[in-house]
Amino acid sequence: MDQSLSQETAKETDVLVFKPRHTLAAVLQWVRARRAGLLAGALLGVMSLQMLAVISRKSITADEIVMIPAGYYHLVAGYFQLVDDHPPLSKILAAIPLLFIQPAETQPRDILAPPQSGNADGAYQERFWEDNRASFETISFWTRVPMIALTVALGILIFIFARELFGARAAVLAVVLFSLEPTVLAHGRVVQTDMPAAFGYLLVCFMLHRYLRARTWQRAGALGAACGLAFLAKFSMLIIGPPLAAIFAVLLWRAPRTGPRRKALMAHATLVSLIALLLINAAYYFHSRELTNADALWIAQSFPSYKAAVSSAVRPLSYLLPTDMVIGILWQFWHNGEGHPASLLGMYRATGWWYYFPVAFALKVSLPFLLLSLASLVWCVHDLISNRDKKILIILIPFAIYTIFVLFSRINIGVRYYLPAYPFLFIAGGASLDWLLRRPARRFGVGIAAALLCWMGVEAVRAYPDQMTYFNQLAASRPHWWYLSDSNVEWGDDVPQLAAYLKARGETRVNAALSAGWSTLTQYGLVYVDLLSKPAGSTPDTRYVAIGASFLNGSTVPVRPIHGRLPTEPERINFFDPYRHRKPEAVFGNSIYLYRIPE
């Protein structure tokens, strides 16, 4: 018995023995096996901390003023008529923190006919922010955190997809490119549809790639879920539909006329459609309201030549899709047909230019990433032709589809509309750098890769914290507002710096023309005096005048009567021309120009 006890004690002693060398070796082995994922995770962690630092000092943008209240009413009241020109995914995600903040809320029935207001969207957001003035900064910060999380999720997806296609090193390099690009850092923190659309588009391509490799029920279901999420991210993701239908049509055409394979394909296609429809309707709480008289009137006014056909199509569609989604899709078609006032290289047009997004991309991304993107596309085409490497197609085809789509867009307002194409450039860039590092002349490859990545790092530091208004060296000869307009040069998030500057000088009022300033400036204790309500060239009654870069550009200046008549287009565009030739006392975030009025 004593012998048995001593044996048990010995065993316990053996278990408790700590062997530092073996433990360290095991840890190092674990790290080596996962070093690519750990490095990518560290990069995305630093990226998220950087975006958190930015939202702690910058205000919400003009679009977020409307998107955040709309998301809250979507989430808690199931009221989807607010901002129905965008699907609800990004709005609902942003509103989740509000469940814990518990902001003051107004019932929809109290807002339907607001006094002195022309539309419900504006009335909702005005009332929401007025009722929650004390918690403005808390709401502004926490509602943007889910967008940062989604951006990190996009980085993870880029890593997984790139690793599956080209290996671990290429995947890490793709994440490096993603985490250093100023355009991603700018829009990855904003409550809008652009980064969710980039995530959804890449997710569909990833799931399609996996399904084509192994056509199983599980992968067909995952593809359907990805399609549903993409459609809920941005209405432009409807472009996924025709290519997917074409792929299934080709698969069916190539399958035997009879037998289980053909039946399985048809069942998979049905499953993809059903799951996508299920997710879409779930996001709208399975509610599809009746068309109202206001809806019918809007359709008649917006599509006068096709009002009967459009009205006839809306009713059956509303049995498959929520009515608010159908109306939102129609609104986007109308918006694209009408166009949007825009500016490009000193030119002005409402219907846009086919080359707008290529030019905007060339000016807004960092120069090393631009050069790498062009070189990577050439490398992809060369590899496809010379090596018959079919996996290149999963990068080139989605990129080409989305690029062609935006070339035909007449809504030329922000480079952010092109963001769904970026992940394919990051993956292609990582793959081409990896190929360069595997060449016989390794030192040359290492030198080129190191130079490009270091240059991108320098540009990322140079852009901080004003990534929204970042332009590369190609736009160095003129003010940025001359090259592009709208959210490319000003989106309202620099109002806090303006407010702090004016309050430090004892100012309580300012004549201004700012994106979102009419709403956010009051949150920081300043009275916003609308500069656009005064005749052009008149002397303001405040010591300072603040003008946003997009208003200096002129494309966003609204049409308002001048001396009892509507202005001509040159008069509208040049409303602030006198200020273009004056030196500002201060510039905030490269987006707000502050001028002191001589006494």
Coordinates of C-alpha atoms in Angstrom, one line a residue:
M1 CA 0.0 0.0 0.0
D2 CA 2.8 2.4 0.9
Q3 CA 4.5 1.5 -2.4
S4 CA 1.2 2.4 -4.3
L5 CA 1.0 5.8 -2.6
S6 CA 4.6 6.7 -3.4
Q7 CA 4.0 5.7 -7.0
E8 CA 0.9 8.1 -7.2
T9 CA 3.0 10.9 -5.6
A10 CA 5.7 10.4 -8.1
K11 CA 3.2 10.6 -11.0
E12 CA 1.8 13.8 -9.6
T13 CA 5.3 15.2 -9.3
D14 CA 6.0 14.3 -12.9
V15 CA 2.9 16.1 -14.1
L16 CA 3.7 19.3 -12.1
V17 CA 7.3 19.6 -13.4
F18 CA 7.7 22.8 -15.4
K19 CA 10.2 22.5 -18.4
P20 CA 10.8 26.0 -19.7
R21 CA 12.7 24.9 -22.7
H22 CA 10.0 22.5 -23.9
T23 CA 7.3 25.0 -23.2
L24 CA 9.1 27.7 -25.1
A25 CA 9.7 25.4 -28.0
A26 CA 6.0 24.5 -28.1
V27 CA 5.0 28.1 -28.1
L28 CA 7.5 29.0 -30.8
Q29 CA 6.2 26.1 -32.9
W30 CA 2.6 27.3 -32.4
V31 CA 3.6 30.8 -33.4
R32 CA 5.5 29.6 -36.5
A33 CA 2.6 27.5 -37.6
R34 CA 0.3 30.6 -37.3
R35 CA 2.7 33.4 -38.0
A36 CA 0.9 34.6 -41.1
G37 CA -2.5 34.8 -39.3
L38 CA -0.9 36.4 -36.3
L39 CA 0.9 39.1 -38.4
A40 CA -2.3 39.8 -40.3
G41 CA -4.2 40.1 -37.0
A42 CA -1.7 42.5 -35.6
L43 CA -1.9 44.7 -38.7
L44 CA -5.7 44.8 -38.5
G45 CA -5.5 45.5 -34.8
V46 CA -3.3 48.5 -35.4
M47 CA -5.6 49.6 -38.2
S48 CA -8.7 49.4 -35.9
L49 CA -6.9 51.4 -33.2
Q50 CA -6.1 54.1 -35.7
M51 CA -9.7 54.3 -36.8
L52 CA -10.9 54.4 -33.2
A53 CA -8.5 57.3 -32.6
V54 CA -9.9 59.2 -35.6
I55 CA -13.5 58.8 -34.6
S56 CA -12.7 60.1 -31.1
R57 CA -11.6 63.4 -32.6
K58 CA -13.7 63.8 -35.8
S59 CA -17.5 64.3 -36.0
I60 CA -20.0 62.3 -38.0
T61 CA -20.3 63.0 -41.8
A62 CA -23.3 64.6 -43.6
D63 CA -24.6 61.1 -44.5
E64 CA -24.3 59.8 -41.0
I65 CA -26.5 62.5 -39.6
V66 CA -29.4 60.8 -41.5
M67 CA -28.1 57.2 -41.5
I68 CA -27.8 56.8 -37.7
P69 CA -31.3 57.9 -36.7
A70 CA -32.7 55.9 -39.6
G71 CA -30.9 52.8 -38.4
Y72 CA -32.2 53.3 -34.9
Y73 CA -35.8 53.4 -36.1
H74 CA -35.2 50.4 -38.4
L75 CA -33.9 48.4 -35.4
V76 CA -36.3 49.3 -32.6
A77 CA -39.5 50.2 -34.5
G78 CA -39.2 48.2 -37.8
Y79 CA -39.8 51.5 -39.6
F80 CA -38.0 51.3 -42.9
Q81 CA -39.4 54.2 -44.9
L82 CA -36.6 56.4 -43.6
V83 CA -33.7 56.6 -46.0
D84 CA -35.1 53.8 -48.0
D85 CA -32.8 54.7 -50.9
H86 CA -30.2 52.5 -49.0
P87 CA -30.7 49.0 -47.7
P88 CA -30.7 48.5 -44.0
L89 CA -27.6 46.5 -43.2
S90 CA -25.1 49.2 -42.4
K91 CA -27.8 51.3 -40.6
I92 CA -28.9 48.5 -38.4
L93 CA -25.3 47.5 -37.5
A94 CA -24.5 51.1 -36.5
A95 CA -27.7 51.3 -34.4
I96 CA -26.9 48.2 -32.2
P97 CA -24.9 50.2 -29.6
L98 CA -27.9 52.5 -29.3
L99 CA -29.8 49.7 -27.6
F100 CA -27.4 50.2 -24.7
I101 CA -27.2 54.0 -24.9
Q102 CA -31.0 54.3 -25.0
P103 CA -31.3 57.6 -26.7
A104 CA -34.5 59.7 -26.6
E105 CA -36.8 58.7 -29.4
T106 CA -39.8 60.1 -31.2
Q107 CA -42.7 58.0 -32.4
P108 CA -43.1 57.8 -36.2
R109 CA -46.6 59.0 -36.0
D110 CA -45.4 62.3 -34.4
I111 CA -43.1 63.0 -37.3
L112 CA -45.2 62.2 -40.4
A113 CA -46.3 65.8 -40.9
P114 CA -43.6 67.9 -39.1
P115 CA -44.1 71.7 -39.1
Q116 CA -41.9 73.7 -41.5
S117 CA -40.3 70.6 -43.0
G118 CA -40.6 69.3 -46.5
N119 CA -39.6 65.6 -45.9
A120 CA -39.8 63.1 -43.2
D121 CA -36.1 62.0 -43.4
G122 CA -34.9 65.5 -42.5
A123 CA -37.5 65.9 -39.8
Y124 CA -36.4 62.6 -38.2
Q125 CA -32.8 63.4 -38.1
E126 CA -33.3 66.9 -36.8
R127 CA -35.6 65.8 -34.0
F128 CA -33.3 62.8 -33.1
W129 CA -30.2 65.0 -32.7
E130 CA -32.1 67.8 -31.0
D131 CA -33.5 65.4 -28.4
N132 CA -30.1 63.8 -27.8
R133 CA -27.9 66.9 -27.7
A134 CA -26.3 65.8 -24.4
S135 CA -25.2 62.5 -25.8
F136 CA -24.2 63.6 -29.3
E137 CA -20.6 62.6 -29.0
T138 CA -21.3 59.3 -27.3
I139 CA -23.8 58.4 -30.0
S140 CA -21.4 59.6 -32.7
F141 CA -18.5 57.5 -31.4
W142 CA -20.3 54.2 -30.6
T143 CA -22.4 54.0 -33.7
R144 CA -19.2 54.0 -35.8
V145 CA -17.5 51.2 -33.9
P146 CA -19.5 48.5 -35.7
M147 CA -18.4 49.9 -39.0
I148 CA -14.8 49.5 -37.9
A149 CA -15.5 45.9 -36.9
L150 CA -16.9 45.3 -40.3
T151 CA -13.8 46.8 -41.9
V152 CA -11.6 44.5 -39.9
A153 CA -13.9 41.6 -41.0
L154 CA -13.2 42.6 -44.6
G155 CA -9.5 42.5 -43.9
I156 CA -9.9 39.0 -42.4
L157 CA -11.8 37.9 -45.5
I158 CA -9.1 39.4 -47.8
F159 CA -6.5 37.4 -45.9
I160 CA -8.5 34.1 -46.1
F161 CA -9.3 34.5 -49.8
A162 CA -5.7 35.5 -50.7
R163 CA -4.2 32.6 -48.7
E164 CA -6.5 30.1 -50.4
L165 CA -5.6 31.5 -53.8
F166 CA -1.9 32.4 -53.5
G167 CA -0.5 31.3 -50.2
A168 CA 0.2 32.8 -46.7
R169 CA 2.8 35.3 -47.7
A170 CA 0.7 36.8 -50.4
A171 CA -2.2 37.0 -48.0
V172 CA -0.2 38.9 -45.4
L173 CA 1.0 41.3 -48.1
A174 CA -2.6 41.9 -49.2
V175 CA -3.5 42.8 -45.6
V176 CA -0.6 45.2 -45.5
L177 CA -1.9 47.0 -48.6
F178 CA -5.4 47.0 -47.2
S179 CA -4.4 48.4 -43.8
L180 CA -2.3 51.2 -45.2
E181 CA -4.6 52.5 -47.9
P182 CA -5.9 56.0 -46.9
T183 CA -9.2 55.5 -48.8
V184 CA -10.0 52.4 -46.8
L185 CA -8.9 54.1 -43.5
A186 CA -11.2 57.0 -44.3
H187 CA -14.4 55.1 -45.2
G188 CA -13.8 52.1 -42.9
R189 CA -15.1 54.2 -40.0
V190 CA -18.1 55.7 -41.7
V191 CA -21.8 54.6 -41.3
Q192 CA -22.5 54.2 -45.0
T193 CA -23.0 51.4 -47.5
D194 CA -19.6 51.5 -49.3
M195 CA -17.5 49.3 -47.0
P196 CA -20.3 46.9 -46.4
A197 CA -20.7 46.6 -50.1
A198 CA -17.0 45.8 -50.5
F199 CA -17.3 43.1 -47.9
G200 CA -20.5 41.7 -49.5
Y201 CA -19.1 41.7 -53.0
L202 CA -15.9 39.9 -52.0
L203 CA -17.8 37.5 -49.8
V204 CA -20.0 36.4 -52.8
C205 CA -16.9 35.9 -54.9
F206 CA -15.2 33.9 -52.2
M207 CA -18.3 31.7 -51.6
L208 CA -18.8 31.2 -55.4
H209 CA -15.1 30.2 -55.7
R210 CA -15.6 27.6 -53.0
Y211 CA -18.9 26.4 -54.5
L212 CA -17.3 25.9 -57.9
R213 CA -14.5 23.8 -56.4
A214 CA -17.0 21.5 -54.6
R215 CA -20.7 21.8 -55.4
T216 CA -22.3 20.8 -52.1
W217 CA -25.5 21.7 -50.4
Q218 CA -23.6 23.5 -47.6
R219 CA -21.6 25.6 -50.0
A220 CA -24.7 26.5 -52.1
G221 CA -26.4 27.6 -48.9
A222 CA -23.3 29.7 -47.9
L223 CA -23.4 31.3 -51.4
G224 CA -27.1 32.2 -51.0
A225 CA -26.3 33.8 -47.6
A226 CA -23.5 35.8 -49.1
C227 CA -25.8 37.0 -51.8
G228 CA -28.4 38.1 -49.3
L229 CA -25.9 40.0 -47.2
A230 CA -24.5 41.7 -50.3
F231 CA -28.0 42.8 -51.5
L232 CA -28.6 44.2 -48.0
A233 CA -25.3 46.1 -48.1
K234 CA -25.9 48.3 -51.2
F235 CA -28.4 48.2 -54.0
S236 CA -25.7 48.3 -56.6
M237 CA -24.8 44.7 -55.5
L238 CA -27.7 43.7 -57.7
I239 CA -25.0 43.4 -60.4
I240 CA -24.2 40.1 -58.8
G241 CA -27.4 38.6 -60.1
P242 CA -26.8 38.4 -63.9
P243 CA -23.3 36.8 -63.6
L244 CA -24.5 34.2 -61.1
A245 CA -27.4 33.3 -63.3
A246 CA -25.1 33.0 -66.3
I247 CA -22.7 30.7 -64.3
F248 CA -25.6 28.4 -63.2
A249 CA -26.9 28.4 -66.8
V250 CA -23.4 27.4 -68.1
L251 CA -23.2 24.6 -65.5
L252 CA -26.6 23.3 -66.4
W253 CA -25.8 23.5 -70.1
R254 CA -22.6 21.4 -69.5
A255 CA -24.3 18.9 -67.2
P256 CA -25.8 15.7 -68.7
R257 CA -29.4 16.1 -69.9
T258 CA -30.6 13.6 -67.4
G259 CA -29.3 12.3 -64.1
P260 CA -28.7 13.5 -60.6
R261 CA -26.1 16.1 -61.4
R262 CA -28.4 18.3 -63.4
K263 CA -31.1 18.0 -60.8
A264 CA -28.6 18.9 -58.0
L265 CA -27.6 22.0 -59.9
M266 CA -31.2 23.2 -60.3
A267 CA -31.8 22.5 -56.6
H268 CA -28.6 24.4 -55.6
A269 CA -29.7 27.4 -57.7
T270 CA -33.1 27.3 -56.1
L271 CA -31.5 27.1 -52.6
V272 CA -29.2 30.1 -53.4
S273 CA -32.2 32.2 -54.4
L274 CA -34.4 31.1 -51.5
I275 CA -31.7 31.8 -48.8
A276 CA -30.9 35.2 -50.3
L277 CA -34.7 36.1 -50.3
L278 CA -35.1 34.8 -46.8
L279 CA -32.2 37.0 -45.4
I280 CA -33.5 40.1 -47.3
N281 CA -37.0 39.7 -45.9
A282 CA -35.7 38.9 -42.4
A283 CA -33.7 42.2 -42.4
Y284 CA -36.9 44.0 -43.1
Y285 CA -38.7 42.0 -40.3
F286 CA -40.7 40.1 -42.9
H287 CA -42.8 43.2 -43.4
S288 CA -43.8 44.4 -46.9
R289 CA -46.2 47.4 -46.6
E290 CA -48.9 48.4 -49.1
L291 CA -48.0 51.0 -51.7
T292 CA -49.2 54.4 -50.6
N293 CA -50.6 57.2 -52.7
A294 CA -47.3 59.0 -52.1
D295 CA -45.4 56.1 -53.6
A296 CA -47.7 56.0 -56.6
L297 CA -47.3 59.8 -57.1
W298 CA -43.5 59.5 -56.9
I299 CA -43.4 56.7 -59.4
A300 CA -45.6 58.7 -61.8
Q301 CA -43.4 61.8 -61.4
S302 CA -40.1 60.0 -61.6
F303 CA -40.9 57.6 -64.5
P304 CA -43.4 59.6 -66.6
S305 CA -42.8 57.6 -69.7
Y306 CA -42.9 54.2 -68.0
K307 CA -45.2 54.9 -65.0
A308 CA -47.7 52.2 -66.0
A309 CA -45.0 49.5 -66.5
V310 CA -43.1 50.5 -63.4
S311 CA -46.3 50.5 -61.2
S312 CA -47.3 47.1 -62.7
A313 CA -43.9 45.6 -61.8
V314 CA -43.7 47.0 -58.3
R315 CA -46.8 45.2 -57.0
P316 CA -45.7 41.6 -57.9
L317 CA -42.1 42.4 -56.8
S318 CA -43.4 43.5 -53.4
Y319 CA -44.6 39.9 -52.8
L320 CA -41.0 38.7 -53.1
L321 CA -39.1 41.6 -51.7
P322 CA -40.0 44.2 -49.1
T323 CA -41.8 47.2 -50.6
D324 CA -39.3 49.6 -49.1
M325 CA -36.5 47.8 -50.8
V326 CA -38.3 47.9 -54.2
I327 CA -38.9 51.6 -53.8
G328 CA -35.3 52.1 -52.8
I329 CA -34.1 50.2 -55.9
L330 CA -36.3 52.3 -58.1
W331 CA -35.0 55.5 -56.4
Q332 CA -31.4 54.4 -57.4
F333 CA -32.5 53.9 -61.0
W334 CA -34.1 57.3 -61.0
H335 CA -31.0 58.9 -59.4
N336 CA -28.7 57.4 -61.9
G337 CA -30.9 58.6 -64.7
E338 CA -31.0 62.1 -63.4
G339 CA -27.4 62.2 -62.4
H340 CA -25.8 64.2 -59.6
P341 CA -24.0 67.6 -59.8
A342 CA -20.3 66.8 -59.8
S343 CA -16.9 68.3 -60.7
L344 CA -13.8 66.7 -62.3
L345 CA -10.6 68.6 -63.1
G346 CA -12.3 72.0 -63.2
M347 CA -15.3 70.7 -65.3
Y348 CA -18.9 70.6 -64.1
R349 CA -21.6 68.2 -65.2
A350 CA -24.7 66.6 -63.6
T351 CA -24.6 63.4 -65.7
G352 CA -20.9 62.6 -65.1
W353 CA -18.1 61.3 -67.2
W354 CA -17.3 57.7 -68.1
Y355 CA -13.7 58.2 -66.9
Y356 CA -14.6 59.8 -63.6
F357 CA -13.8 56.9 -61.3
P358 CA -10.5 55.9 -63.0
V359 CA -9.4 59.6 -62.6
A360 CA -10.7 59.8 -59.0
F361 CA -9.0 56.5 -58.1
A362 CA -5.7 57.7 -59.6
L363 CA -5.9 60.9 -57.5
K364 CA -7.2 59.5 -54.2
V365 CA -5.2 56.3 -53.6
S366 CA -1.6 56.5 -52.5
L367 CA 0.8 56.7 -55.4
P368 CA 2.7 53.5 -54.5
F369 CA -0.6 51.6 -54.4
L370 CA -1.6 53.1 -57.7
L371 CA 1.6 52.0 -59.3
L372 CA 1.4 48.5 -57.7
S373 CA -2.3 48.1 -58.8
L374 CA -1.4 48.8 -62.4
A375 CA 1.6 46.5 -62.3
S376 CA -0.5 43.8 -60.6
L377 CA -3.2 43.9 -63.2
V378 CA -0.6 43.5 -66.0
W379 CA 1.0 40.6 -64.0
C380 CA -2.4 38.9 -63.7
V381 CA -3.2 39.2 -67.4
H382 CA 0.3 37.9 -68.2
D383 CA 0.0 35.0 -65.8
L384 CA -3.4 34.1 -67.1
I385 CA -2.1 34.0 -70.7
S386 CA 1.3 32.4 -70.2
N387 CA 0.5 30.0 -67.4
R388 CA -3.2 29.4 -68.0
D389 CA -3.7 30.0 -64.2
K390 CA -7.4 29.9 -63.9
K391 CA -7.5 31.2 -60.3
I392 CA -6.5 34.6 -61.7
L393 CA -10.0 34.8 -63.2
I394 CA -11.6 34.9 -59.8
I395 CA -9.7 38.2 -59.3
L396 CA -9.9 39.7 -62.7
I397 CA -13.6 39.0 -63.6
P398 CA -15.2 40.5 -60.5
F399 CA -12.9 43.4 -60.7
A400 CA -13.7 44.0 -64.4
I401 CA -17.5 43.6 -63.8
Y402 CA -17.6 46.2 -61.1
T403 CA -15.2 48.6 -63.0
I404 CA -17.4 48.5 -66.1
F405 CA -20.4 49.0 -63.9
V406 CA -19.1 52.3 -62.4
L407 CA -17.9 53.5 -65.8
F408 CA -21.6 53.7 -66.8
S409 CA -22.7 55.3 -63.5
R410 CA -23.9 58.9 -63.8
I411 CA -23.6 59.5 -60.0
N412 CA -20.0 60.8 -59.8
I413 CA -19.8 62.0 -56.3
G414 CA -17.2 60.0 -54.3
V415 CA -14.4 57.6 -55.0
R416 CA -16.0 55.5 -52.2
Y417 CA -18.5 54.2 -54.8
Y418 CA -15.5 52.3 -56.3
L419 CA -14.5 50.6 -53.0
P420 CA -16.0 47.2 -53.9
A421 CA -13.3 46.8 -56.5
Y422 CA -10.4 47.6 -54.1
P423 CA -10.1 44.1 -52.3
F424 CA -9.3 42.5 -55.7
L425 CA -6.5 44.9 -56.1
F426 CA -5.2 44.2 -52.6
I427 CA -5.2 40.5 -53.3
A428 CA -3.6 40.9 -56.8
G429 CA -1.0 43.3 -55.3
G430 CA -0.1 40.8 -52.5
A431 CA 0.1 38.0 -55.1
S432 CA 2.3 40.0 -57.5
L433 CA 4.7 41.0 -54.6
D434 CA 4.9 37.4 -53.5
W435 CA 5.8 36.4 -57.1
L436 CA 8.4 39.1 -57.1
L437 CA 9.9 37.7 -53.9
R438 CA 10.1 34.2 -55.4
R439 CA 12.1 35.3 -58.4
P440 CA 15.7 34.2 -58.8
A441 CA 16.8 37.9 -58.3
R442 CA 15.5 37.8 -54.8
R443 CA 17.4 40.9 -53.6
F444 CA 15.8 43.0 -56.3
G445 CA 12.4 41.8 -55.4
V446 CA 12.9 42.4 -51.7
G447 CA 14.1 45.9 -52.5
I448 CA 11.1 46.8 -54.7
A449 CA 8.6 45.3 -52.2
A450 CA 10.2 47.1 -49.2
A451 CA 10.3 50.4 -51.1
L452 CA 6.6 50.2 -52.0
L453 CA 5.5 49.2 -48.6
C454 CA 7.6 51.8 -46.8
W455 CA 6.3 54.4 -49.2
M456 CA 2.7 53.3 -48.4
G457 CA 3.5 53.5 -44.7
V458 CA 4.8 57.1 -45.1
E459 CA 1.6 58.0 -47.0
A460 CA -0.6 56.5 -44.3
V461 CA 1.2 58.6 -41.7
R462 CA 1.0 61.7 -43.9
A463 CA -2.8 61.2 -44.3
Y464 CA -3.6 60.7 -40.6
P465 CA -6.1 61.8 -39.4
D466 CA -7.4 63.4 -42.5
Q467 CA -7.7 60.4 -44.8
M468 CA -11.1 61.5 -46.1
T469 CA -9.5 64.4 -47.9
Y470 CA -6.3 62.7 -48.8
F471 CA -4.9 63.2 -52.4
N472 CA -1.6 61.8 -53.7
Q473 CA 1.2 63.7 -55.3
L474 CA -0.6 63.8 -58.7
A475 CA -2.9 66.5 -57.2
A476 CA -0.1 68.7 -55.9
S477 CA -0.3 71.7 -58.4
R478 CA -3.8 73.0 -57.5
P479 CA -6.2 73.1 -54.5
H480 CA -7.8 69.7 -53.9
W481 CA -11.3 71.1 -54.5
W482 CA -10.4 71.9 -58.1
Y483 CA -9.8 68.2 -58.9
L484 CA -12.9 66.6 -57.3
S485 CA -15.8 67.5 -55.2
D486 CA -18.3 66.2 -52.7
S487 CA -17.1 63.6 -50.1
N488 CA -13.7 63.5 -51.9
V489 CA -12.9 66.9 -50.4
E490 CA -15.4 67.6 -47.7
W491 CA -17.9 65.5 -45.8
G492 CA -18.5 67.4 -42.6
D493 CA -16.4 65.5 -40.1
D494 CA -13.9 68.4 -39.4
V495 CA -16.5 70.6 -37.7
P496 CA -15.1 69.9 -34.2
Q497 CA -11.8 71.6 -35.1
L498 CA -13.5 74.6 -36.6
A499 CA -15.7 74.9 -33.5
A500 CA -12.8 74.7 -31.1
Y501 CA -10.8 77.3 -33.1
L502 CA -13.7 79.8 -33.1
K503 CA -14.7 79.3 -29.4
A504 CA -11.1 79.8 -28.4
R505 CA -11.4 83.3 -30.0
G506 CA -14.7 84.1 -28.3
E507 CA -16.9 83.6 -31.3
T508 CA -20.5 82.3 -30.9
R509 CA -21.7 82.7 -34.5
V510 CA -20.2 82.1 -37.9
N511 CA -21.4 82.6 -41.5
A512 CA -20.9 79.3 -43.1
A513 CA -21.5 77.0 -46.1
L514 CA -20.5 73.5 -44.8
S515 CA -21.4 69.9 -45.5
A516 CA -23.5 69.0 -42.4
G517 CA -22.4 72.1 -40.6
W518 CA -26.0 73.3 -40.3
S519 CA -26.6 70.3 -38.1
T520 CA -23.4 69.5 -36.3
L521 CA -22.0 73.0 -35.6
T522 CA -24.9 73.7 -33.2
Q523 CA -23.9 70.6 -31.2
Y524 CA -20.6 72.3 -30.4
G525 CA -22.2 75.5 -29.2
L526 CA -22.0 77.7 -32.2
V527 CA -24.7 79.4 -34.2
Y528 CA -24.6 78.5 -37.9
V529 CA -25.6 81.4 -40.1
D530 CA -26.3 80.2 -43.6
L531 CA -24.0 82.0 -46.0
L532 CA -26.0 80.7 -49.0
S533 CA -29.0 82.8 -47.8
K534 CA -27.0 86.0 -48.6
P535 CA -26.4 87.5 -52.0
A536 CA -23.1 86.5 -53.6
G537 CA -20.3 89.0 -52.7
S538 CA -22.2 90.6 -49.8
T539 CA -20.4 91.4 -46.6
P540 CA -21.1 88.8 -43.8
D541 CA -22.2 90.1 -40.4
T542 CA -19.8 87.9 -38.5
R543 CA -16.0 88.1 -38.0
Y544 CA -15.4 84.8 -39.6
V545 CA -16.7 82.9 -42.7
A546 CA -16.3 79.1 -43.0
I547 CA -16.6 77.5 -46.4
G548 CA -16.3 73.8 -47.1
A549 CA -14.1 72.7 -49.9
S550 CA -17.0 71.2 -51.9
F551 CA -18.7 74.6 -51.8
L552 CA -15.6 76.4 -52.9
N553 CA -15.6 73.9 -55.8
G554 CA -19.1 75.0 -56.6
S555 CA -20.7 71.8 -57.6
T556 CA -22.7 71.4 -54.3
V557 CA -24.0 75.0 -54.2
P558 CA -27.8 74.6 -54.4
V559 CA -30.0 76.5 -56.8
R560 CA -31.4 79.5 -55.0
P561 CA -32.9 82.7 -56.4
I562 CA -30.6 85.7 -56.9
H563 CA -32.4 89.0 -57.0
G564 CA -35.7 87.3 -57.7
R565 CA -34.4 85.0 -60.4
L566 CA -32.8 81.6 -60.6
P567 CA -29.0 81.8 -61.2
T568 CA -27.4 80.6 -64.4
E569 CA -25.1 77.6 -64.1
P570 CA -21.9 79.7 -64.1
E571 CA -23.4 81.9 -61.4
R572 CA -24.2 78.9 -59.2
I573 CA -20.8 77.3 -59.7
N574 CA -18.9 80.5 -59.0
F575 CA -21.0 81.7 -56.1
F576 CA -18.0 81.6 -53.8
D577 CA -15.4 82.6 -56.4
P578 CA -14.2 85.7 -54.4
Y579 CA -13.1 83.4 -51.6
R580 CA -11.2 81.1 -54.0
H581 CA -8.7 84.0 -54.4
R582 CA -8.3 84.8 -50.8
K583 CA -5.9 83.3 -48.3
P584 CA -7.7 81.6 -45.4
E585 CA -6.7 82.2 -41.9
A586 CA -6.9 78.5 -41.1
V587 CA -7.8 75.2 -42.9
F588 CA -9.2 72.3 -40.9
G589 CA -8.7 68.8 -42.1
N590 CA -8.1 70.1 -45.7
S591 CA -11.8 70.4 -45.9
I592 CA -13.0 73.6 -44.1
Y593 CA -11.5 77.0 -45.1
L594 CA -11.9 79.8 -42.5
Y595 CA -11.7 83.4 -43.6
R596 CA -11.5 86.4 -41.3
I597 CA -13.6 89.4 -42.5
P598 CA -11.7 92.7 -42.3
E599 CA -13.3 95.1 -39.8

